[in-house]
Amino acid sequence: MSERDSELRHVATFCGQCNCGCPELFLADGAPAEREVVITDDFGQRIEMSRDQLAVLVADVKSGVLDKVLAPAG
């Protein structure tokens, strides 16, 4: 874990069925409000957002906005 990650509090791992570096959700304690939610991916990239932005994302997922992305093509 790098020094930059030392303030991250783990919330969830998405997948967790392998050892490939699954995406994870963290809260960055002490970060500015607009950057306190951190999502990392298995390629070493990260997204930083506010809790309000995360709430919109979660609401959209729950309402089915992304369902068509997961549906098989056809």
PDB file of C-alpha atoms in Angstrom:
ATOM      1  CA  MET A   1       0.000   0.000   0.000  1.00  0.00           C
ATOM      2  CA  SER A   2       1.448   3.373  -0.948  1.00  0.00           C
ATOM      3  CA  GLU A   3       1.598   6.398   1.316  1.00  0.00           C
ATOM      4  CA  ARG A   4      -1.249   7.912  -0.716  1.00  0.00           C
ATOM      5  CA  ASP A   5      -3.434   4.925   0.185  1.00  0.00           C
ATOM      6  CA  SER A   6      -2.619   4.937   3.905  1.00  0.00           C
ATOM      7  CA  GLU A   7      -5.704   7.042   4.714  1.00  0.00           C
ATOM      8  CA  LEU A   8      -8.094   4.781   2.814  1.00  0.00           C
ATOM      9  CA  ARG A   9     -10.726   2.870   4.777  1.00  0.00           C
ATOM     10  CA  HIS A  10     -11.917  -0.241   2.921  1.00  0.00           C
ATOM     11  CA  VAL A  11     -15.691  -0.495   2.379  1.00  0.00           C
ATOM     12  CA  ALA A  12     -16.245  -3.201  -0.242  1.00  0.00           C
ATOM     13  CA  THR A  13     -14.565  -5.476  -2.767  1.00  0.00           C
ATOM     14  CA  PHE A  14     -16.451  -6.117  -6.004  1.00  0.00           C
ATOM     15  CA  CYS A  15     -15.956  -9.697  -7.143  1.00  0.00           C
ATOM     16  CA  GLY A  16     -13.529 -11.094  -4.603  1.00  0.00           C
ATOM     17  CA  GLN A  17     -13.757 -14.482  -6.309  1.00  0.00           C
ATOM     18  CA  CYS A  18     -10.169 -14.377  -7.527  1.00  0.00           C
ATOM     19  CA  ASN A  19      -6.754 -12.971  -6.746  1.00  0.00           C
ATOM     20  CA  CYS A  20      -6.646 -10.669  -9.759  1.00  0.00           C
ATOM     21  CA  GLY A  21      -6.976  -7.336  -7.966  1.00  0.00           C
ATOM     22  CA  CYS A  22     -10.726  -6.840  -8.033  1.00  0.00           C
ATOM     23  CA  PRO A  23     -12.245  -3.325  -7.942  1.00  0.00           C
ATOM     24  CA  GLU A  24     -12.609  -1.932  -4.439  1.00  0.00           C
ATOM     25  CA  LEU A  25     -14.460   0.925  -2.744  1.00  0.00           C
ATOM     26  CA  PHE A  26     -12.756   3.005  -0.043  1.00  0.00           C
ATOM     27  CA  LEU A  27     -13.466   6.120   1.998  1.00  0.00           C
ATOM     28  CA  ALA A  28     -10.522   8.523   2.097  1.00  0.00           C
ATOM     29  CA  ASP A  29     -10.497   9.843   5.637  1.00  0.00           C
ATOM     30  CA  GLY A  30      -9.347  13.451   5.705  1.00  0.00           C
ATOM     31  CA  ALA A  31      -9.794  14.023   1.961  1.00  0.00           C
ATOM     32  CA  PRO A  32     -11.795  16.982   0.648  1.00  0.00           C
ATOM     33  CA  ALA A  33     -15.527  16.154   0.466  1.00  0.00           C
ATOM     34  CA  GLU A  34     -15.468  16.083  -3.346  1.00  0.00           C
ATOM     35  CA  ARG A  35     -12.784  13.344  -3.296  1.00  0.00           C
ATOM     36  CA  GLU A  36     -13.593  11.228  -0.237  1.00  0.00           C
ATOM     37  CA  VAL A  37     -14.983   8.199  -2.094  1.00  0.00           C
ATOM     38  CA  VAL A  38     -12.314   6.225  -3.948  1.00  0.00           C
ATOM     39  CA  ILE A  39     -12.932   3.335  -6.330  1.00  0.00           C
ATOM     40  CA  THR A  40      -9.876   1.416  -7.506  1.00  0.00           C
ATOM     41  CA  ASP A  41      -9.735  -1.057 -10.368  1.00  0.00           C
ATOM     42  CA  ASP A  42      -7.551  -4.051 -11.089  1.00  0.00           C
ATOM     43  CA  PHE A  43      -5.327  -1.989 -13.420  1.00  0.00           C
ATOM     44  CA  GLY A  44      -4.159   0.402 -10.705  1.00  0.00           C
ATOM     45  CA  GLN A  45      -6.463   3.237 -11.724  1.00  0.00           C
ATOM     46  CA  ARG A  46      -8.731   5.107  -9.329  1.00  0.00           C
ATOM     47  CA  ILE A  47     -11.821   7.265  -9.404  1.00  0.00           C
ATOM     48  CA  GLU A  48     -12.363   9.869  -6.710  1.00  0.00           C
ATOM     49  CA  MET A  49     -15.811  11.337  -6.065  1.00  0.00           C
ATOM     50  CA  SER A  50     -18.028  12.824  -3.396  1.00  0.00           C
ATOM     51  CA  ARG A  51     -20.524  10.869  -1.336  1.00  0.00           C
ATOM     52  CA  ASP A  52     -23.278  12.759  -3.196  1.00  0.00           C
ATOM     53  CA  GLN A  53     -21.924  11.531  -6.536  1.00  0.00           C
ATOM     54  CA  LEU A  54     -21.748   7.989  -5.191  1.00  0.00           C
ATOM     55  CA  ALA A  55     -25.357   8.284  -3.998  1.00  0.00           C
ATOM     56  CA  VAL A  56     -26.468   9.268  -7.523  1.00  0.00           C
ATOM     57  CA  LEU A  57     -24.522   6.363  -9.013  1.00  0.00           C
ATOM     58  CA  VAL A  58     -26.053   3.883  -6.554  1.00  0.00           C
ATOM     59  CA  ALA A  59     -29.567   5.260  -7.181  1.00  0.00           C
ATOM     60  CA  ASP A  60     -29.069   4.955 -10.952  1.00  0.00           C
ATOM     61  CA  VAL A  61     -27.862   1.362 -10.613  1.00  0.00           C
ATOM     62  CA  LYS A  62     -30.811   0.475  -8.374  1.00  0.00           C
ATOM     63  CA  SER A  63     -33.283   2.038 -10.826  1.00  0.00           C
ATOM     64  CA  GLY A  64     -31.910  -0.032 -13.718  1.00  0.00           C
ATOM     65  CA  VAL A  65     -30.055   2.659 -15.669  1.00  0.00           C
ATOM     66  CA  LEU A  66     -27.163   0.266 -16.275  1.00  0.00           C
ATOM     67  CA  ASP A  67     -29.178  -2.891 -16.915  1.00  0.00           C
ATOM     68  CA  LYS A  68     -28.794  -2.599 -20.681  1.00  0.00           C
ATOM     69  CA  VAL A  69     -25.005  -2.585 -20.315  1.00  0.00           C
ATOM     70  CA  LEU A  70     -25.141  -6.016 -18.687  1.00  0.00           C
ATOM     71  CA  ALA A  71     -27.743  -7.526 -21.043  1.00  0.00           C
ATOM     72  CA  PRO A  72     -26.400  -9.890 -23.703  1.00  0.00           C
ATOM     73  CA  ALA A  73     -26.220  -8.338 -27.169  1.00  0.00           C
ATOM     74  CA  GLY A  74     -28.832  -9.615 -29.475  1.00  0.00           C
TER      75      GLY A  74
END
